[in-house]
Coordinates of C-alpha atoms in Angstrom, one line a residue:
M1 CA 8.0 -12.5 10.7
R2 CA 10.9 -11.8 13.9
A3 CA 10.8 -8.0 15.2
Y4 CA 13.6 -7.1 17.5
D5 CA 13.3 -9.9 20.5
T6 CA 9.8 -11.1 19.2
Q7 CA 8.9 -13.9 16.7
L8 CA 4.9 -12.8 15.5
A9 CA 2.5 -15.9 15.4
S10 CA 1.5 -13.8 12.1
P11 CA 2.7 -11.9 10.0
L12 CA -0.9 -10.2 9.4
M13 CA -0.5 -6.6 12.1
L14 CA -4.2 -5.7 12.3
G15 CA -5.2 -1.8 13.4
T16 CA -7.8 -1.5 16.2
A17 CA -9.7 2.3 15.2
L18 CA -13.1 2.8 13.3
Y19 CA -15.1 -0.1 13.9
D20 CA -18.0 0.6 14.8
S21 CA -18.3 -1.4 18.1
P22 CA -16.4 -3.1 20.5
T23 CA -17.5 -7.1 19.8
L24 CA -17.1 -6.2 15.7
L25 CA -13.7 -5.6 16.7
A26 CA -12.9 -8.9 18.8
E27 CA -15.0 -10.9 16.3
S28 CA -12.0 -9.3 13.7
V29 CA -9.3 -9.9 15.5
R30 CA -10.3 -13.4 16.0
A31 CA -11.1 -14.3 12.6
A32 CA -7.6 -12.3 11.4
N33 CA -5.6 -13.9 14.7
P34 CA -3.1 -11.2 13.8
G35 CA 0.6 -11.2 15.5
A36 CA 0.2 -8.1 16.5
I37 CA -2.4 -5.2 16.6
T38 CA -2.1 -1.4 16.9
V39 CA -3.5 1.3 19.5
S40 CA -3.4 4.5 20.0
L41 CA -3.0 6.2 22.9
R42 CA -4.9 9.0 21.7
R43 CA -7.6 7.9 21.0
E44 CA -8.0 5.5 23.5
A45 CA -7.1 7.7 26.7
A46 CA -9.9 10.3 25.3
G47 CA -12.3 9.4 27.7
L48 CA -11.0 7.1 31.1
Q49 CA -14.1 5.4 31.4
A50 CA -13.7 4.4 27.7
G51 CA -9.8 3.8 27.4
Q52 CA -9.9 1.5 30.2
S53 CA -12.9 -0.3 28.9
F54 CA -11.0 -0.8 26.0
W55 CA -8.2 -1.9 27.4
S56 CA -9.7 -4.5 28.9
L57 CA -10.8 -6.1 26.0
V58 CA -7.6 -5.5 24.2
R59 CA -6.2 -7.4 26.5
G60 CA -8.4 -9.9 26.5
L61 CA -8.0 -10.6 22.4
D62 CA -4.2 -12.2 24.2
V63 CA -2.4 -10.5 21.1
P64 CA 0.6 -8.9 21.5
V65 CA 0.0 -4.7 21.0
L66 CA 2.0 -2.2 19.3
P67 CA 1.0 1.2 20.0
N68 CA 1.3 4.2 18.0
T69 CA 1.9 7.7 17.8
A70 CA -1.3 8.7 15.6
G71 CA -1.6 12.3 15.1
C72 CA 1.4 12.9 15.9
H73 CA 3.0 16.5 13.6
T74 CA 6.2 16.8 15.9
V75 CA 9.0 15.1 17.1
R76 CA 8.4 16.5 20.7
E77 CA 4.5 14.8 20.6
A78 CA 5.5 12.1 19.3
V79 CA 8.4 11.0 21.9
T80 CA 6.4 12.5 24.6
T81 CA 3.3 10.3 23.1
A82 CA 5.3 7.0 22.9
Q83 CA 6.5 7.4 26.8
M84 CA 2.6 7.5 28.0
A85 CA 2.1 4.6 26.1
R86 CA 4.9 2.6 27.3
E87 CA 3.5 4.0 30.9
V88 CA -0.2 2.5 29.5
F89 CA 0.5 -0.7 27.9
E90 CA 3.3 -1.7 29.4
T91 CA 5.6 -2.6 26.4
D92 CA 8.6 -1.1 25.2
W93 CA 7.4 -1.3 21.3
I94 CA 6.3 2.3 19.6
K95 CA 4.5 2.3 16.1
L96 CA 6.5 6.0 15.5
E97 CA 4.2 8.1 13.5
V98 CA 5.7 12.2 12.6
I99 CA 2.8 13.7 10.2
G100 CA 4.6 16.2 8.2
Q101 CA 1.8 16.5 5.3
G102 CA -2.0 16.9 5.9
D103 CA -3.8 15.6 3.1
L104 CA -1.8 12.9 2.4
L105 CA -0.6 11.8 5.5
Q106 CA 2.7 11.7 4.5
P107 CA 5.6 11.3 7.4
D108 CA 7.4 14.2 8.5
V109 CA 10.6 12.2 7.3
F110 CA 13.0 14.5 9.1
A111 CA 10.8 14.1 12.2
L112 CA 11.2 11.3 12.0
V113 CA 14.2 10.3 12.3
E114 CA 14.9 12.6 15.2
A115 CA 12.3 10.9 17.0
A116 CA 13.6 7.4 16.4
R117 CA 16.8 7.8 17.7
I118 CA 15.7 10.0 20.8
L119 CA 13.1 7.2 21.9
T120 CA 15.6 4.2 20.8
D121 CA 18.6 6.3 23.0
E122 CA 15.6 5.3 25.6
G123 CA 15.2 1.6 25.5
F124 CA 12.4 1.9 23.0
K125 CA 11.7 -0.7 20.0
V126 CA 10.5 1.6 17.7
F127 CA 8.7 0.3 14.2
P128 CA 8.8 3.8 12.1
Y129 CA 6.6 4.3 10.0
T130 CA 8.5 6.0 6.4
T131 CA 8.6 5.9 3.1
E132 CA 10.6 3.7 0.7
D133 CA 13.1 6.5 0.1
L134 CA 16.6 4.5 0.9
V135 CA 18.5 7.6 2.7
V136 CA 16.0 7.5 4.7
A137 CA 15.6 3.8 5.7
E138 CA 19.5 4.5 6.1
R139 CA 19.0 7.2 8.2
L140 CA 16.9 5.0 10.3
L141 CA 18.3 2.9 11.0
R142 CA 21.4 5.1 12.0
A143 CA 19.0 5.6 14.4
G144 CA 19.0 2.5 16.0
C145 CA 15.7 1.5 14.3
E146 CA 15.6 -2.6 13.2
V147 CA 12.2 -2.7 11.7
L148 CA 11.5 -0.6 8.5
M149 CA 7.6 0.2 7.7
P150 CA 6.8 1.9 4.6
W151 CA 3.7 2.9 3.0
G152 CA 2.0 1.8 -0.1
A153 CA 0.3 4.1 0.4
P154 CA -1.4 7.1 2.1
I155 CA -3.3 6.1 5.0
G156 CA -7.1 4.8 4.4
S157 CA -6.3 5.1 0.7
G158 CA -7.0 1.4 0.1
R159 CA -4.9 2.0 -3.4
G160 CA -2.5 -0.7 -2.6
L161 CA 1.1 -0.5 -3.7
N162 CA 1.5 3.5 -5.8
N163 CA 5.5 2.9 -5.9
P164 CA 6.4 -1.0 -6.9
F165 CA 9.8 -0.5 -8.3
G166 CA 10.8 1.8 -5.2
L167 CA 9.4 -0.7 -2.6
R168 CA 11.2 -3.6 -5.1
A169 CA 14.8 -1.9 -4.7
L170 CA 14.0 -0.9 -0.6
R171 CA 13.7 -4.9 -0.3
A172 CA 16.6 -5.5 -2.3
H173 CA 18.8 -2.7 -1.3
F174 CA 18.2 -4.5 2.8
P175 CA 18.0 -8.0 2.6
D176 CA 18.2 -9.2 6.4
I177 CA 15.9 -6.2 7.7
P178 CA 12.4 -7.4 8.8
M179 CA 10.0 -4.9 6.9
V180 CA 5.9 -4.2 6.9
I181 CA 4.0 -2.3 3.9
D182 CA 2.0 0.1 6.5
A183 CA -1.0 2.1 5.1
G184 CA -2.7 2.2 1.8
I185 CA -3.4 -1.7 1.6
G186 CA -6.9 -2.1 0.6
R187 CA -7.4 -5.6 -0.8
P188 CA -6.4 -9.0 0.1
S189 CA -4.6 -9.1 -3.0
H190 CA -2.6 -6.3 -2.6
A191 CA -1.4 -8.3 0.5
V192 CA -0.6 -10.8 -2.2
A193 CA 1.8 -8.6 -3.6
A194 CA 3.4 -7.1 -0.8
F195 CA 4.7 -10.9 0.2
E196 CA 5.5 -11.5 -3.8
L197 CA 8.2 -8.7 -3.5
G198 CA 10.1 -9.9 -0.4
Y199 CA 7.8 -7.8 2.6
D200 CA 7.9 -9.4 5.5
A201 CA 4.5 -8.2 7.1
I202 CA 1.5 -6.1 6.4
L203 CA -0.5 -3.5 8.5
I204 CA -4.1 -2.9 7.9
N205 CA -6.7 -1.3 9.4
T206 CA -9.7 0.3 6.9
A207 CA -9.6 -2.3 5.1
V208 CA -10.6 -4.6 7.2
A209 CA -12.9 -1.7 9.5
K210 CA -14.8 -0.4 6.8
A211 CA -15.4 -3.6 4.8
G212 CA -19.4 -4.3 4.3
N213 CA -18.4 -7.6 7.1
P214 CA -15.1 -6.5 8.6
V215 CA -15.1 -10.1 10.0
S216 CA -15.0 -11.5 6.3
M217 CA -12.2 -9.5 5.5
A218 CA -10.4 -10.5 8.1
R219 CA -10.7 -13.3 7.5
A220 CA -9.7 -12.8 3.9
F221 CA -6.7 -10.8 4.7
R222 CA -5.3 -14.0 6.7
Q223 CA -5.7 -15.9 4.0
A224 CA -3.6 -13.8 2.0
C225 CA -0.8 -13.6 4.1
E226 CA -0.4 -17.2 4.1
V227 CA -0.8 -17.4 0.1
G228 CA 1.0 -14.8 -0.3
L229 CA 4.4 -15.8 1.5
E230 CA 3.5 -19.5 -0.2
A231 CA 3.5 -18.0 -3.3
R232 CA 7.1 -16.2 -2.7
A233 CA 8.6 -19.5 -1.2
A234 CA 7.3 -21.3 -5.0
D235 CA 10.1 -19.5 -6.0
P236 CA 7.5 -17.2 -8.9
M237 CA 8.7 -17.4 -12.6
D238 CA 9.8 -14.6 -14.0
E239 CA 8.4 -11.5 -16.4
R240 CA 9.0 -11.8 -19.6
D241 CA 8.7 -9.1 -22.6
L242 CA 7.8 -12.2 -25.1
A243 CA 5.9 -15.3 -25.5
V244 CA 7.2 -18.7 -25.0
P245 CA 5.3 -21.5 -26.0
S246 CA 3.6 -24.1 -22.9
T247 CA 3.6 -26.4 -25.6
P248 CA 6.9 -26.1 -27.0
T249 CA 6.7 -27.7 -30.9
L250 CA 10.6 -29.3 -30.4
G251 CA 9.7 -33.0 -30.7
K252 CA 6.9 -32.9 -31.7
A253 CA 6.1 -35.3 -35.5
S254 CA 5.9 -32.3 -37.7
F255 CA 4.1 -33.4 -41.9
G256 CA 5.4 -31.5 -45.6
A257 CA 5.3 -32.5 -48.5

């Protein structure tokens, strides 16, 4: 996937939260071989020494960093966090999250569009965490976003693609816009389904970090991305309402009285 002016080496993006240890995080990143990793400024800056240690670890992984505004609930909060992240991580990329509903961590799409406009005007390359709503998508693109990151399901739920119809419609309506399924993917099979719908990349965190074996799961997601892309390129058959025999009867010998 090409994101703004950068061609990502892999369609898999990996979050860095929730791992039991820095070593496990590093091993999982290497197994996933992601195109980018996301980092929360709020979490990593909580302690100065811990933050510096983590940043050293992240730089050592040699993977592009996509800072995010996780935990922000207002436009002002998200914009300020993005500005701080640009200084800390030395990148104008920002995954923009503005949460409007606590139980489902659903994006506040009104604040999201406003924050996206402010940040793009300041030169940020914004990756907005949004819903599959077509109108919201249009507003985000008008605000200057060149990538969309619709959710598959609520963050950390592992439910996969809750609304395949809506996601398919979004993909069809904006065929040339890079799109990443962000949030809700819990299994490699969900990743395959996302690519078969035509999406360009996926972003996962909890599905790997909280798996019984995070390193093996990271590797499985890397392989699922490869399978999904290859399956889409192979032009899968259309779904049908009626059975169609795989062995046709036309031209076969028939016996009658």
